[in-house]
Amino acid sequence: PSRAFQFRFGGAKGVVYAGEESLLCQEGLQYKMLLRDSQVKFEVPDRSRLNLRIASTAGDCHRSLFFPSALRAFEDSGADTNAIEKIYETAYTQLTDVSWSGVQLLQQIFRIPSDVREPTMKARHGLLKLALHLGNIGVTPEQYQDSFLGLYLAKLAEQAKQSDLFAIPIPGSYCLLGLTDDYGILKSADPDPCEVFIRANEKTIEGEVLIYRDPIIHIGDIQKATAIGEAVLRARIKADLRLSRAEIEARIHALVSMDNVIFFSQHDRPPLPHRLSGGDLDGDRFEVLTKECGFWDERYHTSNPANYADDEDKPPLQSDSNDEGFNISRLADFVGHFVQNHCFDDLQDVLMCLADEREGGLNHDDTKDLARWLSKAVDYAKNGEVVDLTKDVLKNSRFRPTRIPDFLCALNRKAYYDPEERYYESSSLLGKLYRANRGKQYKIPNRTKNLGLLLIPDLDPTRFIKPVLPATMSLFRLEDVIDKIVEGHAHQYRQYCLQQRLDNVTSISHQFERATTYGNYKLSEISEVQLFLRDQDDDFPNHFVQQLIMEVRDYLLNNDNISHTWLDSPTTGKRILLHEPKFVRDIYKWCLRKAWYKAIQQGEAYWTQGYAFICLYALFCATVPFPLQDSFVGTHGVGPPNPGHAA
């Protein structure tokens, strides 16, 4: 479980973490939670009614992703660009081949948690989660490339490239939640690089690292730091003579129990997070690159950071006693004003153009001076200070690019879209990566054949199609009921897919265009893939998963079905009651496997190829819909289960 949390509490926001107990003792009082003054953003009128809300946690440790301004900064600071090109070549080979390594890259790109049953992600990229689970039990995409799941993964990888060609995971990197060193272990930076303490993937990271945030708007937004190891950590804690032996061990244990976080020193001036694109420790995540990345070493040089405004000591805002309350007109005006003046993406495009034109790239004075406007634009949502793109930036000849580099096509931005394609081939790293990977072709099957899954040993129906049952039990009635559940459920899914296709295809000519665009595919197959790839939060028909498992649950929890369908002994006629949670779990899984098996056998009849994988997703990735240990309790004999224990 996570030990660091981004919270909201009345007028306060920021990050807290589970520390050693003595830290919560202040002036002889023991507190439940301590906040810094800077975390109180505004005073609330009534402190007697405050709700604590967890906005996010340290979560999984995902790898950092490349992005354009970081790639430009790496190149201008002496990174090995050949090594970076090799990383992209390897990654795109794995993605276009739709290999198991490619699926793991997609997990990083789409930030899928390692626990595929994570409830906050239940409606996002469901089939990718299924592929991850299958891979963890030894069933890899190489074994089902011609199935609907293989088609989905290929289209998802293609979609990822179209969305952001440069977003490739960086080897030897970590994306971590930033925390303050309240223990006072980390020393001042002068004159050496700043010290940090890093825990990631349940281990302590030690040695020289690069640290930065997204976005990078100035060449000095990437800084070096020294990550101290556990030996140094223990020595410094033990050197504190004020601590008892028990407190020393408690502090060491508390720190090494943290995960996916980076601690910053309180002694650095200005604080290191502020030097990194004006970051803070109220929930910012920091990208950490070790030398295992393979493209930077001691020859990599960092630049002096920009002078970002420090609002750490600003007093909290006072509540407005003359507040008129909610007003829809004021809200509409605010939203309209925000849309009209939000220009950060456009400014980033200007920065990338200037860096490509100017000698030295981001080291040039023009690009450094432009960073001031980007810093102001990125804070617009916080303070309402507007940047006028034309008046403040483009009217200044220093900030007006004369040409447009070709790699801007990969950013999908309208501001610099050139319908006449008057782009020049950039010789920079970004240009090379764009041209090398823009035309990558993915291994997409001509026709999906779900039946091939039956040949995979780990999914062989003869190995799991029936649970281990007492010799006196019969499953024939249960099979008949499950067949009816699946038949009705699959029919509803067919109607859903058909309606989605009709809603999204507005003309016969558009149908024909989509059918011919995808070669030998049947239109129904492609339409269904698009259904699973939509950008909305409900990009996976999760309600069908929930409906399926609820129907199975309702059947199992129905006492009449339990007593008359499959718990009557065919030899003695006596009723047998469930009393083993493992047995119930086996029956539940058997029902879902039967649903999958029936769907995959009749895939062509259903014409919707994805339904079989909805059944498989329900089996492997959906949360069990009832507490198994309490659902069926009873003893051998005649009579219904104890009503005090039935779910």
XYZ file of C-alpha atoms in Angstrom:
647
model
C 0.000 0.000 0.000
C 1.071 3.549 -0.687
C 2.512 5.655 2.150
C 2.401 9.056 0.394
C -0.781 10.914 -0.528
C -1.847 14.068 -2.305
C -4.724 15.436 -0.240
C -7.401 18.122 -0.037
C -8.424 19.278 3.452
C -10.543 22.396 3.784
C -8.456 25.187 2.270
C -5.244 23.130 2.308
C -3.753 20.985 -0.427
C -0.450 19.249 -0.904
C 1.294 15.990 -0.046
C 1.591 14.139 3.248
C 3.259 10.828 3.986
C 3.338 8.214 6.735
C 6.344 9.219 8.822
C 7.933 7.993 12.022
C 5.663 8.653 14.999
C 7.967 11.081 16.827
C 7.658 13.539 13.907
C 4.006 14.055 14.850
C 4.882 15.097 18.393
C 5.136 18.882 18.572
C 5.389 20.977 21.762
C 4.349 18.025 23.870
C 1.236 17.257 21.811
C 0.699 14.237 19.571
C -0.957 15.109 16.256
C -2.586 12.951 13.587
C -1.349 15.045 10.659
C 1.037 17.988 10.280
C 0.795 20.551 7.478
C 3.209 23.238 6.311
C 1.995 26.832 6.270
C 2.507 26.911 2.491
C -0.001 24.061 2.083
C -2.823 26.256 3.392
C -3.994 27.988 0.224
C -6.967 29.847 1.690
C -8.785 30.183 4.985
C -12.168 28.496 5.232
C -14.957 30.272 7.134
C -16.049 27.222 9.160
C -13.283 24.928 10.438
C -15.723 22.690 12.268
C -16.736 20.995 9.026
C -13.673 19.878 7.087
C -13.501 16.832 4.821
C -10.238 15.002 4.108
C -9.989 13.745 0.527
C -7.177 11.715 -1.039
C -6.640 13.046 -4.565
C -3.882 10.572 -5.529
C -1.137 8.388 -4.079
C 2.486 7.641 -4.913
C 1.055 4.640 -6.765
C 3.021 2.466 -9.148
C 6.493 3.419 -10.291
C 6.137 4.093 -13.999
C 9.060 4.877 -16.238
C 9.522 8.401 -17.541
C 8.463 9.087 -21.120
C 10.434 11.085 -23.678
C 8.768 14.322 -24.812
C 9.936 16.890 -27.416
C 11.327 19.653 -25.188
C 13.206 17.093 -23.061
C 14.735 15.516 -26.192
C 15.845 18.965 -27.346
C 17.368 19.728 -23.933
C 19.189 16.370 -23.859
C 20.696 17.040 -27.279
C 21.776 20.597 -26.364
C 23.381 19.379 -23.118
C 25.679 16.736 -24.578
C 23.607 13.545 -24.439
C 24.488 10.636 -26.734
C 21.849 11.115 -29.443
C 22.847 7.871 -31.193
C 21.936 5.963 -28.028
C 18.547 7.725 -27.913
C 17.880 6.819 -31.551
C 18.680 3.203 -30.692
C 16.141 3.274 -27.828
C 13.461 4.436 -30.266
C 14.434 1.834 -32.856
C 14.147 -0.982 -30.312
C 10.890 0.328 -28.856
C 9.147 0.743 -32.203
C 10.270 -2.705 -33.310
C 8.615 -4.173 -30.216
C 5.476 -2.054 -30.678
C 5.015 -2.745 -34.387
C 5.585 -6.489 -33.878
C 2.941 -6.475 -31.121
C 5.252 -8.564 -28.923
C 5.071 -9.124 -25.167
C 7.767 -6.447 -24.774
C 5.563 -4.124 -26.838
C 2.589 -4.768 -24.544
C 4.768 -3.856 -21.547
C 5.723 -0.621 -23.326
C 2.025 0.134 -23.857
C 1.505 -0.406 -20.128
C 4.043 2.356 -19.466
C 2.715 4.675 -22.185
C -0.887 4.440 -20.957
C 0.099 4.311 -17.257
C -1.733 1.048 -16.528
C -1.155 -0.066 -12.896
C 0.599 -3.341 -12.188
C -2.551 -4.541 -10.421
C -4.929 -5.028 -13.346
C -7.854 -5.139 -10.914
C -7.143 -1.553 -9.795
C -10.685 -0.153 -9.361
C -9.838 3.378 -10.490
C -8.819 2.015 -13.874
C -11.715 -0.379 -14.426
C -13.066 1.525 -17.434
C -9.792 2.334 -19.158
C -8.002 0.171 -21.721
C -9.655 -3.019 -20.549
C -8.254 -5.314 -23.243
C -4.719 -4.027 -22.624
C -5.148 -5.030 -18.980
C -6.316 -8.451 -20.156
C -3.212 -8.831 -22.350
C -1.014 -7.917 -19.377
C -2.689 -10.514 -17.191
C -2.371 -13.191 -19.875
C 1.312 -12.329 -20.255
C 1.866 -12.734 -16.532
C 0.556 -16.308 -16.729
C 2.673 -17.105 -19.783
C 0.245 -16.352 -22.635
C 1.959 -13.733 -24.829
C 0.716 -11.842 -27.926
C 2.923 -13.976 -30.163
C 0.479 -16.812 -29.434
C -2.679 -14.943 -30.449
C -1.628 -12.370 -33.062
C -4.471 -13.357 -35.387
C -7.169 -13.002 -32.755
C -9.361 -10.000 -32.011
C -7.091 -9.225 -29.046
C -4.051 -9.159 -31.354
C -5.900 -6.792 -33.685
C -6.824 -4.542 -30.763
C -3.227 -4.355 -29.477
C -1.886 -3.506 -32.938
C -4.458 -0.734 -33.386
C -3.797 0.572 -29.853
C -0.046 0.773 -30.550
C -0.766 2.553 -33.821
C -3.080 4.964 -32.018
C -0.386 5.683 -29.420
C 2.063 6.675 -32.142
C -0.482 8.878 -33.878
C -1.251 10.593 -30.576
C 2.386 11.225 -29.628
C 5.192 9.735 -31.694
C 7.844 10.806 -29.163
C 6.197 9.311 -26.023
C 8.484 6.295 -25.587
C 9.480 4.940 -22.130
C 13.056 5.718 -21.047
C 15.141 2.786 -19.748
C 16.559 3.246 -16.245
C 14.104 6.029 -15.345
C 11.409 6.658 -12.757
C 8.421 9.006 -12.421
C 8.214 9.812 -8.682
C 6.153 11.862 -6.253
C 8.165 14.643 -4.588
C 8.378 14.924 -0.770
C 10.091 17.196 1.770
C 12.867 15.748 3.946
C 11.208 16.393 7.297
C 13.812 14.162 8.971
C 16.577 16.667 8.148
C 18.887 13.985 6.741
C 19.792 15.592 3.411
C 22.503 18.251 3.541
C 22.937 21.592 1.797
C 24.021 21.481 -1.832
C 26.787 24.095 -1.760
C 29.103 23.599 -3.495
C 28.226 20.035 -4.527
C 25.124 18.815 -6.412
C 21.931 18.676 -4.367
C 21.262 15.566 -2.322
C 18.083 13.507 -2.660
C 16.818 10.228 -1.234
C 14.970 7.986 -3.715
C 12.853 4.893 -3.239
C 11.519 3.256 -6.397
C 10.360 -0.257 -7.228
C 10.923 -1.255 -3.583
C 14.624 -0.383 -3.655
C 16.874 2.570 -2.836
C 18.367 4.344 -5.854
C 21.960 5.478 -5.307
C 24.392 7.614 -7.305
C 24.253 10.543 -9.700
C 20.879 11.201 -11.341
C 19.231 13.731 -13.646
C 15.980 15.272 -12.388
C 13.411 17.335 -14.298
C 9.668 17.918 -14.734
C 7.299 18.090 -17.648
C 7.210 20.627 -19.251
C 10.790 21.749 -19.877
C 10.773 25.405 -20.901
C 14.388 26.370 -20.165
C 17.691 24.571 -20.714
C 18.334 24.777 -16.948
C 15.187 22.828 -16.070
C 17.232 19.606 -15.973
C 19.586 19.370 -13.003
C 21.978 16.793 -11.584
C 21.656 15.502 -8.025
C 23.294 12.898 -5.812
C 21.000 10.150 -4.505
C 22.307 8.940 -1.139
C 22.279 5.226 -0.346
C 20.971 3.364 2.683
C 24.417 3.193 4.313
C 24.671 7.010 4.359
C 21.042 7.248 5.474
C 21.611 4.937 8.460
C 24.852 6.648 9.472
C 23.259 10.109 9.518
C 20.211 8.992 11.509
C 22.407 7.185 14.046
C 24.562 10.319 14.400
C 21.606 12.263 15.810
C 22.296 12.071 19.562
C 18.800 13.292 20.422
C 17.231 10.026 19.254
C 16.839 6.856 21.263
C 17.766 3.511 19.739
C 14.088 2.718 19.196
C 13.510 6.060 17.432
C 16.571 5.490 15.222
C 15.307 2.095 14.065
C 11.781 3.456 13.641
C 13.004 6.285 11.381
C 15.154 3.984 9.275
C 12.243 1.570 8.893
C 9.817 4.388 7.982
C 12.103 5.701 5.250
C 13.033 2.392 3.633
C 9.355 1.397 3.697
C 8.502 4.283 1.362
C 8.192 3.555 -2.335
C 7.998 5.513 -5.584
C 8.970 8.820 -3.959
C 11.873 11.267 -4.001
C 12.839 13.306 -0.894
C 14.288 16.814 -1.383
C 16.435 18.694 1.120
C 15.030 21.644 3.073
C 18.440 23.361 3.026
C 18.739 24.096 -0.716
C 18.274 27.747 -1.704
C 16.361 28.098 -3.878
C 14.784 24.667 -3.306
C 15.700 22.179 -6.002
C 12.049 21.555 -7.034
C 11.668 25.287 -7.782
C 14.622 25.138 -10.163
C 12.886 22.419 -12.176
C 10.347 24.344 -14.280
C 9.141 26.127 -11.144
C 7.971 22.936 -9.412
C 6.811 22.483 -5.847
C 6.041 19.666 -3.406
C 2.262 20.005 -3.429
C 1.788 17.008 -5.718
C 4.311 17.443 -8.525
C 5.902 14.340 -9.971
C 9.543 14.378 -10.984
C 11.335 12.470 -13.734
C 14.502 10.770 -12.473
C 17.073 9.372 -14.906
C 19.874 7.084 -13.743
C 22.927 6.328 -15.852
C 21.262 3.054 -16.803
C 19.466 5.162 -19.423
C 22.606 4.754 -21.494
C 22.643 8.198 -23.121
C 24.237 10.435 -20.481
C 27.387 10.259 -18.368
C 29.890 12.606 -16.723
C 30.268 14.504 -20.007
C 26.646 15.648 -19.812
C 26.579 19.302 -18.711
C 23.704 21.102 -17.003
C 22.974 24.830 -17.237
C 22.041 27.386 -14.634
C 18.297 27.232 -13.866
C 15.850 29.987 -14.671
C 14.737 32.354 -11.902
C 11.224 31.126 -11.225
C 8.965 33.015 -8.827
C 8.876 31.527 -5.347
C 5.409 31.578 -3.832
C 6.351 29.309 -0.930
C 6.027 32.098 1.628
C 2.881 33.746 0.296
C 0.151 33.956 2.973
C -3.065 32.016 2.381
C -5.907 33.843 0.670
C -8.655 35.071 2.959
C -12.223 34.032 2.242
C -14.315 36.729 0.596
C -17.057 37.791 2.999
C -18.843 39.516 0.090
C -18.907 36.374 -2.007
C -22.093 36.363 -4.055
C -22.152 32.569 -4.274
C -22.329 30.493 -7.423
C -23.163 32.429 -10.557
C -23.427 30.629 -13.896
C -22.674 33.790 -15.885
C -19.415 34.381 -13.999
C -18.447 30.774 -14.524
C -19.184 30.994 -18.262
C -17.133 34.188 -18.531
C -14.229 32.529 -16.741
C -14.286 29.457 -19.005
C -14.549 31.594 -22.140
C -11.684 33.804 -20.982
C -9.569 30.759 -20.195
C -10.144 29.166 -23.616
C -9.372 32.435 -25.368
C -6.105 33.054 -23.532
C -4.695 29.564 -22.973
C -1.725 29.537 -25.350
C 0.916 27.353 -23.688
C 0.928 24.710 -26.438
C 1.378 27.392 -29.086
C 4.257 28.915 -27.119
C 5.924 25.509 -26.844
C 5.734 25.169 -30.622
C 7.395 28.590 -30.949
C 10.114 27.436 -28.544
C 10.754 24.258 -30.549
C 10.934 26.238 -33.800
C 13.359 28.787 -32.344
C 15.550 26.081 -30.798
C 15.774 24.396 -34.185
C 16.709 27.664 -35.924
C 19.069 29.237 -33.415
C 22.650 28.083 -33.011
C 22.967 26.325 -29.669
C 19.267 25.446 -29.543
C 17.912 25.947 -26.036
C 21.242 27.473 -24.996
C 20.607 30.532 -27.203
C 19.608 33.768 -25.451
C 16.380 34.060 -27.468
C 15.079 30.682 -26.320
C 16.143 31.379 -22.737
C 14.287 34.701 -22.730
C 11.204 33.082 -24.236
C 11.068 30.799 -21.189
C 9.765 33.740 -19.133
C 6.592 33.836 -21.222
C 6.158 30.074 -21.078
C 6.491 30.175 -17.311
C 3.794 32.834 -17.156
C 1.541 30.886 -19.541
C 1.837 27.615 -17.604
C 0.696 29.423 -14.426
C -2.219 31.147 -16.160
C -4.743 28.666 -14.773
C -3.490 29.398 -11.237
C -3.190 33.179 -11.175
C -5.123 34.422 -14.225
C -2.157 36.424 -15.600
C -2.600 36.404 -19.374
C 0.045 36.023 -22.086
C -0.977 37.652 -25.382
C 0.622 35.335 -27.955
C 0.677 37.949 -30.720
C 1.407 41.124 -28.766
C 3.824 39.746 -26.186
C 5.643 37.158 -28.292
C 5.189 37.025 -32.059
C 5.519 40.810 -32.595
C 9.028 40.536 -31.168
C 11.338 39.499 -34.019
C 13.558 37.612 -31.563
C 10.696 35.218 -30.852
C 9.253 34.907 -34.362
C 10.324 31.731 -36.201
C 10.901 32.055 -39.940
C 10.528 28.357 -40.831
C 8.650 25.329 -39.552
C 10.585 22.079 -38.869
C 9.016 18.830 -40.082
C 8.853 17.187 -36.648
C 6.089 19.627 -35.597
C 3.740 17.508 -37.730
C 4.001 14.799 -35.059
C 2.673 17.130 -32.338
C -0.801 17.394 -33.930
C -1.056 21.107 -33.169
C -3.311 23.337 -35.258
C -1.329 26.518 -34.729
C 1.536 25.381 -36.930
C -0.345 23.137 -39.338
C 0.765 23.992 -42.872
C -1.701 22.744 -45.525
C 0.912 23.354 -48.232
C 3.467 21.258 -46.328
C 6.146 23.939 -46.396
C 8.187 22.210 -43.732
C 11.924 21.771 -43.837
C 13.768 18.617 -42.824
C 15.246 19.317 -39.409
C 18.737 17.928 -38.800
C 18.086 17.800 -35.051
C 17.419 14.672 -33.010
C 13.686 15.413 -33.131
C 13.742 15.554 -36.923
C 15.658 12.278 -37.205
C 13.295 10.490 -34.822
C 10.250 11.842 -36.641
C 11.373 10.709 -40.089
C 12.624 7.330 -38.853
C 9.365 6.379 -37.134
C 6.478 8.235 -38.788
C 5.944 5.530 -41.418
C 6.201 2.484 -39.164
C 3.850 -0.311 -40.217
C 2.178 -2.530 -37.638
C 1.616 -6.270 -37.931
C -2.146 -6.201 -38.300
C -3.853 -9.516 -39.157
C -5.926 -9.667 -42.336
C -8.716 -11.552 -40.571
C -9.220 -12.227 -36.888
C -9.445 -15.872 -35.848
C -10.305 -16.177 -32.176
C -10.505 -19.948 -32.471
C -6.702 -20.046 -32.450
C -6.772 -19.273 -28.720
C -8.003 -22.793 -28.067
C -4.572 -24.092 -29.101
C -2.814 -22.175 -26.309
C -1.985 -24.610 -23.473
C -2.762 -22.123 -20.695
C -6.206 -21.510 -22.205
C -6.924 -25.078 -23.244
C -10.576 -25.634 -22.249
C -9.888 -29.268 -21.404
C -7.587 -28.059 -18.622
C -10.012 -25.756 -16.869
C -13.489 -26.162 -18.314
C -14.786 -28.016 -15.236
C -13.940 -27.414 -11.579
C -13.048 -30.200 -9.185
C -16.418 -31.341 -7.866
C -17.618 -34.059 -5.517
C -18.263 -37.260 -7.430
C -21.984 -37.106 -6.595
C -22.567 -33.690 -8.253
C -23.853 -33.055 -11.730
C -23.138 -29.959 -13.816
C -25.480 -30.627 -16.695
C -28.222 -28.316 -15.410
C -25.722 -25.568 -14.588
C -24.272 -25.799 -18.115
C -27.729 -25.332 -19.571
C -28.373 -22.234 -17.446
C -24.992 -20.683 -18.311
C -25.633 -21.354 -22.011
C -28.854 -19.358 -21.751
C -27.143 -16.503 -19.853
C -24.416 -16.215 -22.478
C -26.811 -16.463 -25.399
C -28.979 -13.621 -24.088
C -26.013 -11.519 -22.988
C -24.208 -11.920 -26.320
C -27.350 -10.910 -28.198
C -27.518 -7.657 -26.205
C -23.846 -7.018 -26.974
C -24.447 -7.582 -30.700
C -27.248 -5.025 -30.633
C -25.008 -2.579 -28.757
C -22.211 -2.891 -31.339
C -24.666 -2.508 -34.205
C -26.115 0.657 -32.677
C -22.631 2.076 -32.081
C -21.774 1.448 -35.714
C -24.935 3.157 -36.916
C -24.319 6.109 -34.594
C -20.764 6.596 -35.848
C -21.236 5.959 -39.556
C -23.322 8.691 -41.109
C -23.360 7.663 -44.754
C -22.937 4.697 -47.085
C -19.947 6.379 -48.702
C -18.247 6.672 -45.309
C -18.910 2.976 -44.678
C -17.329 2.109 -48.006
C -14.317 4.326 -47.308
C -13.660 2.678 -43.939
C -14.132 -0.811 -45.355
C -11.659 -0.222 -48.202
C -9.166 1.638 -46.003
C -8.623 -1.438 -43.870
C -8.123 -3.834 -46.757
C -9.458 -7.314 -46.161
C -11.190 -6.593 -42.854
C -14.883 -7.016 -42.499
C -16.428 -3.682 -41.542
C -17.928 -5.260 -38.424
C -14.474 -6.192 -37.095
C -13.014 -2.724 -37.577
C -16.094 -1.024 -36.142
C -15.814 -3.139 -33.043
C -12.123 -2.331 -32.607
C -12.959 1.359 -32.847
C -15.559 0.815 -30.137
C -12.786 -0.424 -27.818
C -10.378 2.382 -28.807
C -12.524 5.443 -28.217
C -10.957 8.338 -26.340
C -13.764 8.706 -23.798
C -13.474 7.372 -20.265
C -15.793 4.499 -21.188
C -13.550 3.248 -24.008
C -14.217 -0.317 -22.864
C -17.817 -1.621 -22.682
C -17.346 -2.313 -19.009
C -21.072 -2.382 -18.305
C -21.287 -5.642 -20.241
C -18.583 -7.140 -18.033
C -20.460 -6.048 -14.940
C -23.743 -7.340 -16.329
C -22.231 -10.748 -17.099
C -20.652 -11.298 -13.701
C -23.760 -10.017 -11.943
C -25.948 -12.475 -13.824
C -23.625 -15.305 -12.824
C -23.556 -14.023 -9.250
C -27.319 -13.689 -9.061
C -27.692 -17.221 -10.302
C -25.257 -18.613 -7.743
C -26.799 -16.642 -4.893
C -30.321 -17.758 -5.709
C -31.168 -20.419 -3.168
C -33.671 -22.095 -5.503
C -31.030 -22.510 -8.175
C -28.513 -23.733 -5.637
C -30.853 -26.361 -4.230
C -32.550 -27.558 -7.400
C -30.068 -27.076 -10.234
C -26.761 -28.520 -9.246
C -26.630 -29.319 -5.577
C -29.044 -32.252 -5.689
C -27.106 -35.483 -5.526
C -28.225 -37.665 -8.471
C -27.467 -40.839 -6.495
C -28.904 -40.184 -3.024
C -31.322 -37.347 -3.742
C -30.048 -35.476 -0.710
C -29.339 -31.778 -0.877
C -25.679 -30.750 -0.494
C -24.899 -27.210 0.682
C -21.834 -25.196 -0.243
C -19.517 -24.573 2.667
C -16.036 -24.154 1.097
C -15.121 -20.674 -0.280
C -12.585 -22.282 -2.644
C -15.336 -24.470 -4.058
C -17.539 -21.409 -4.663
C -14.628 -19.643 -6.341
C -14.087 -22.635 -8.627
C -17.759 -22.695 -9.573
C -17.760 -18.931 -10.239
C -14.684 -19.160 -12.460
C -16.074 -22.204 -14.207
C -19.190 -20.244 -15.149
C -17.136 -17.437 -16.727
C -14.853 -19.901 -18.497
C -17.907 -21.648 -19.887
C -19.149 -18.278 -21.142
C -15.804 -17.613 -22.842
C -15.649 -21.089 -24.337
C -19.164 -20.832 -25.784
C -18.445 -17.349 -27.183
C -15.159 -18.342 -28.789
C -16.686 -21.458 -30.357
C -19.441 -19.424 -31.988
C -17.458 -16.291 -32.743
C -18.406 -16.204 -36.403
C -22.074 -16.605 -35.539
C -21.875 -13.657 -33.170
C -19.889 -11.664 -35.793
C -18.763 -9.417 -32.941
C -15.294 -10.812 -32.325
C -14.676 -8.964 -29.074
C -17.417 -10.603 -27.014
C -15.258 -13.641 -26.204
C -12.676 -11.299 -24.721
C -15.291 -9.563 -22.596
C -15.891 -12.967 -21.019
C -12.146 -13.503 -20.610
C -11.757 -10.014 -19.100
C -14.544 -10.763 -16.622
C -12.695 -13.930 -15.638
C -9.215 -12.475 -15.171
C -9.565 -8.752 -14.507
C -12.953 -7.980 -12.974
C -13.357 -7.875 -9.226
C -15.254 -10.797 -7.719
C -18.766 -9.396 -7.133
C -19.299 -10.921 -3.698
C -17.253 -11.824 -0.594
C -16.620 -15.486 -1.229
C -16.074 -16.412 2.397
C -19.545 -15.125 3.337
C -21.566 -15.971 0.258
C -22.278 -19.646 0.776
C -22.089 -21.092 4.254
C -23.800 -24.246 5.433
C -23.356 -27.870 6.437
C -23.947 -31.161 4.728
C -27.581 -32.175 5.062
C -31.055 -31.072 4.159
C -32.236 -27.491 4.362
C -31.271 -24.015 3.142
C -28.022 -22.234 4.058
C -27.890 -20.387 7.348
C -29.658 -17.075 6.530
C -27.340 -15.276 8.907
C -24.393 -16.113 6.672
C -25.898 -15.937 3.187
C -24.867 -12.947 1.061
